PDB file of C-alpha atoms in Angstrom:
ATOM      1  CA  MET A   1      11.887 -12.520   9.552  1.00  0.00           C
ATOM      2  CA  SER A   2      10.334 -15.327   7.470  1.00  0.00           C
ATOM      3  CA  SER A   3       8.824 -14.370   3.910  1.00  0.00           C
ATOM      4  CA  VAL A   4       5.964 -15.814   1.809  1.00  0.00           C
ATOM      5  CA  GLU A   5       6.566 -15.425  -1.817  1.00  0.00           C
ATOM      6  CA  SER A   6       4.483 -15.690  -4.980  1.00  0.00           C
ATOM      7  CA  PRO A   7       5.061 -14.574  -8.489  1.00  0.00           C
ATOM      8  CA  ALA A   8       3.147 -11.359  -8.202  1.00  0.00           C
ATOM      9  CA  PHE A   9       4.589 -10.297  -4.627  1.00  0.00           C
ATOM     10  CA  GLN A  10       6.080 -10.977  -1.438  1.00  0.00           C
ATOM     11  CA  ILE A  11       4.970 -10.336   2.295  1.00  0.00           C
ATOM     12  CA  SER A  12       7.502 -10.219   4.815  1.00  0.00           C
ATOM     13  CA  ARG A  13       6.160 -11.057   8.485  1.00  0.00           C
ATOM     14  CA  PRO A  14       6.134 -14.214  10.587  1.00  0.00           C
ATOM     15  CA  GLY A  15       2.671 -15.738  10.640  1.00  0.00           C
ATOM     16  CA  GLU A  16       1.080 -13.806   7.930  1.00  0.00           C
ATOM     17  CA  GLY A  17       0.172 -15.192   4.368  1.00  0.00           C
ATOM     18  CA  PRO A  18      -0.397 -13.735   1.167  1.00  0.00           C
ATOM     19  CA  GLY A  19      -3.522 -11.288   0.964  1.00  0.00           C
ATOM     20  CA  LEU A  20      -2.137  -7.992   0.299  1.00  0.00           C
ATOM     21  CA  SER A  21      -0.357  -6.937  -3.264  1.00  0.00           C
ATOM     22  CA  LEU A  22       1.746  -4.184  -4.833  1.00  0.00           C
ATOM     23  CA  ALA A  23       0.485  -3.639  -8.474  1.00  0.00           C
ATOM     24  CA  ALA A  24       3.427  -3.151 -11.055  1.00  0.00           C
ATOM     25  CA  SER A  25       2.087   0.279 -11.708  1.00  0.00           C
ATOM     26  CA  ALA A  26       2.701   1.234  -8.080  1.00  0.00           C
ATOM     27  CA  ALA A  27       6.103  -0.408  -8.322  1.00  0.00           C
ATOM     28  CA  ARG A  28       7.040   1.342 -11.489  1.00  0.00           C
ATOM     29  CA  ARG A  29       5.834   4.736  -9.943  1.00  0.00           C
ATOM     30  CA  LEU A  30       7.857   4.149  -6.779  1.00  0.00           C
ATOM     31  CA  ALA A  31      10.912   3.352  -8.809  1.00  0.00           C
ATOM     32  CA  ALA A  32      10.508   6.664 -10.608  1.00  0.00           C
ATOM     33  CA  LEU A  33      10.045   8.563  -7.113  1.00  0.00           C
ATOM     34  CA  SER A  34      13.131   7.049  -5.738  1.00  0.00           C
ATOM     35  CA  GLN A  35      15.282   7.797  -8.815  1.00  0.00           C
ATOM     36  CA  ALA A  36      14.017  11.671  -8.637  1.00  0.00           C
ATOM     37  CA  ASP A  37      14.638  11.649  -4.846  1.00  0.00           C
ATOM     38  CA  GLY A  38      18.418  10.109  -5.486  1.00  0.00           C
ATOM     39  CA  GLN A  39      17.462   7.404  -2.802  1.00  0.00           C
ATOM     40  CA  ALA A  40      15.350   4.639  -2.266  1.00  0.00           C
ATOM     41  CA  VAL A  41      11.680   5.463  -0.998  1.00  0.00           C
ATOM     42  CA  MET A  42       8.909   3.176   0.047  1.00  0.00           C
ATOM     43  CA  LEU A  43       5.323   3.704   0.409  1.00  0.00           C
ATOM     44  CA  ARG A  44       3.637   3.652   3.627  1.00  0.00           C
ATOM     45  CA  VAL A  45      -0.283   2.802   3.485  1.00  0.00           C
ATOM     46  CA  ALA A  46      -2.223   3.380   6.324  1.00  0.00           C
ATOM     47  CA  VAL A  47      -5.973   3.085   7.407  1.00  0.00           C
ATOM     48  CA  ASP A  48      -7.341   6.072   9.618  1.00  0.00           C
ATOM     49  CA  GLY A  49     -10.555   6.664  10.980  1.00  0.00           C
ATOM     50  CA  GLY A  50     -12.566   9.705   9.267  1.00  0.00           C
ATOM     51  CA  GLY A  51     -13.117  10.564   5.907  1.00  0.00           C
ATOM     52  CA  CYS A  52     -16.538  11.091   4.352  1.00  0.00           C
ATOM     53  CA  SER A  53     -17.412   6.994   4.523  1.00  0.00           C
ATOM     54  CA  GLY A  54     -15.619   6.308   8.044  1.00  0.00           C
ATOM     55  CA  PHE A  55     -12.022   5.255   7.239  1.00  0.00           C
ATOM     56  CA  GLN A  56      -9.540   6.729   4.808  1.00  0.00           C
ATOM     57  CA  TYR A  57      -6.447   5.666   3.369  1.00  0.00           C
ATOM     58  CA  ARG A  58      -3.198   7.694   4.142  1.00  0.00           C
ATOM     59  CA  PHE A  59      -0.338   7.356   1.944  1.00  0.00           C
ATOM     60  CA  GLU A  60       3.338   8.531   2.676  1.00  0.00           C
ATOM     61  CA  LEU A  61       7.021   8.171   1.117  1.00  0.00           C
ATOM     62  CA  VAL A  62       9.352   7.022   3.729  1.00  0.00           C
ATOM     63  CA  SER A  63      12.840   5.834   3.489  1.00  0.00           C
ATOM     64  CA  ALA A  64      12.905   3.285   6.253  1.00  0.00           C
ATOM     65  CA  ALA A  65      10.362   0.850   7.887  1.00  0.00           C
ATOM     66  CA  GLU A  66       9.003   0.633  11.278  1.00  0.00           C
ATOM     67  CA  ALA A  67       9.431  -2.526  13.560  1.00  0.00           C
ATOM     68  CA  ASP A  68       5.934  -3.884  13.025  1.00  0.00           C
ATOM     69  CA  ASP A  69       5.646  -3.010   9.372  1.00  0.00           C
ATOM     70  CA  VAL A  70       4.255  -5.599   6.905  1.00  0.00           C
ATOM     71  CA  GLN A  71       6.456  -5.402   3.794  1.00  0.00           C
ATOM     72  CA  VAL A  72       4.814  -5.989   0.288  1.00  0.00           C
ATOM     73  CA  THR A  73       7.602  -6.171  -2.389  1.00  0.00           C
ATOM     74  CA  THR A  74       7.287  -6.030  -5.968  1.00  0.00           C
ATOM     75  CA  GLU A  75       9.998  -5.385  -8.889  1.00  0.00           C
ATOM     76  CA  GLY A  76      12.321  -4.593  -6.098  1.00  0.00           C
ATOM     77  CA  GLN A  77       9.840  -1.866  -4.495  1.00  0.00           C
ATOM     78  CA  THR A  78       8.255  -1.994  -1.421  1.00  0.00           C
ATOM     79  CA  ALA A  79       4.990  -0.790   0.313  1.00  0.00           C
ATOM     80  CA  LEU A  80       4.847  -0.790   4.001  1.00  0.00           C
ATOM     81  CA  VAL A  81       1.561  -1.332   6.375  1.00  0.00           C
ATOM     82  CA  ASP A  82       1.247  -1.306   9.846  1.00  0.00           C
ATOM     83  CA  ALA A  83      -0.137  -3.805  11.889  1.00  0.00           C
ATOM     84  CA  VAL A  84      -3.192  -1.967  13.055  1.00  0.00           C
ATOM     85  CA  SER A  85      -4.126  -1.270   9.441  1.00  0.00           C
ATOM     86  CA  LEU A  86      -3.452  -4.476   7.777  1.00  0.00           C
ATOM     87  CA  PRO A  87      -6.894  -6.128   8.824  1.00  0.00           C
ATOM     88  CA  PHE A  88      -8.502  -3.590   6.904  1.00  0.00           C
ATOM     89  CA  LEU A  89      -6.211  -4.283   3.738  1.00  0.00           C
ATOM     90  CA  VAL A  90      -6.071  -7.828   3.524  1.00  0.00           C
ATOM     91  CA  GLY A  91      -6.866  -8.979  -0.044  1.00  0.00           C
ATOM     92  CA  SER A  92      -6.233  -5.612  -1.348  1.00  0.00           C
ATOM     93  CA  GLU A  93      -4.256  -4.317  -3.931  1.00  0.00           C
ATOM     94  CA  ILE A  94      -2.103  -1.314  -3.841  1.00  0.00           C
ATOM     95  CA  ALA A  95      -1.706   0.607  -7.464  1.00  0.00           C
ATOM     96  CA  PHE A  96      -0.681   3.886  -8.966  1.00  0.00           C
ATOM     97  CA  VAL A  97      -3.293   5.316 -11.477  1.00  0.00           C
ATOM     98  CA  ASP A  98      -3.003   7.985 -13.899  1.00  0.00           C
ATOM     99  CA  ASP A  99      -6.056   9.210 -15.445  1.00  0.00           C
ATOM    100  CA  LEU A 100      -8.564  12.131 -15.892  1.00  0.00           C
ATOM    101  CA  SER A 101      -9.256  12.335 -12.198  1.00  0.00           C
ATOM    102  CA  GLY A 102      -5.383  12.572 -11.398  1.00  0.00           C
ATOM    103  CA  ALA A 103      -2.226  10.499 -10.708  1.00  0.00           C
ATOM    104  CA  GLN A 104      -2.365   8.907  -7.568  1.00  0.00           C
ATOM    105  CA  PHE A 105      -1.756   5.619  -5.577  1.00  0.00           C
ATOM    106  CA  VAL A 106      -5.056   3.926  -4.843  1.00  0.00           C
ATOM    107  CA  VAL A 107      -6.310   0.825  -2.650  1.00  0.00           C
ATOM    108  CA  ARG A 108      -8.439  -1.612  -4.662  1.00  0.00           C
ATOM    109  CA  ASN A 109      -9.964  -3.092  -1.372  1.00  0.00           C
ATOM    110  CA  PRO A 110     -12.604  -6.106  -1.668  1.00  0.00           C
ATOM    111  CA  ASN A 111     -13.342  -5.248   1.887  1.00  0.00           C
ATOM    112  CA  ALA A 112     -14.887  -1.906   1.424  1.00  0.00           C
ATOM    113  CA  ALA A 113     -18.883  -1.844   1.396  1.00  0.00           C
ATOM    114  CA  SER A 114     -18.671   1.391  -0.057  1.00  0.00           C
ATOM    115  CA  SER A 115     -16.291   4.351  -0.934  1.00  0.00           C
ATOM    116  CA  CYS A 116     -16.581   8.045  -1.701  1.00  0.00           C
ATOM    117  CA  GLY A 117     -16.441   9.610  -5.154  1.00  0.00           C
ATOM    118  CA  CYS A 118     -12.630  10.306  -4.709  1.00  0.00           C
ATOM    119  CA  GLY A 119     -11.511   6.721  -3.625  1.00  0.00           C
ATOM    120  CA  VAL A 120      -9.608   7.948  -0.585  1.00  0.00           C
ATOM    121  CA  SER A 121     -12.272   7.243   2.098  1.00  0.00           C
ATOM    122  CA  PHE A 122     -14.466   4.016   2.708  1.00  0.00           C
ATOM    123  CA  SER A 123     -16.740   1.980   4.999  1.00  0.00           C
ATOM    124  CA  ILE A 124     -16.574  -1.754   5.750  1.00  0.00           C
TER     125      ILE A 124
END
């Protein structure tokens, strides 16, 4: 498996170039979750049909990658995206926010034409 590196992130998948990043805030949260769990965890990010805007993000903590996953690594922490979801996420940043509306992983997606108030669903 080849990898493309930049100072901010690394994507590992043959033929894929940079275009998806894992923010330091998300990496720090994954490190804390891994420490609390006693084993390394990775964040799986997927795009599903549905939600109030047409598509919705799904987040899941997993311990292993699937064969077709794109791996995005920052500060030793990894997010996974399946090949079907990747085109919807190119150019996006996966971050973790802790504000008045709650603490959660979010996707800052420049491809989204609109999104709902909670930020979980979007349209293209």
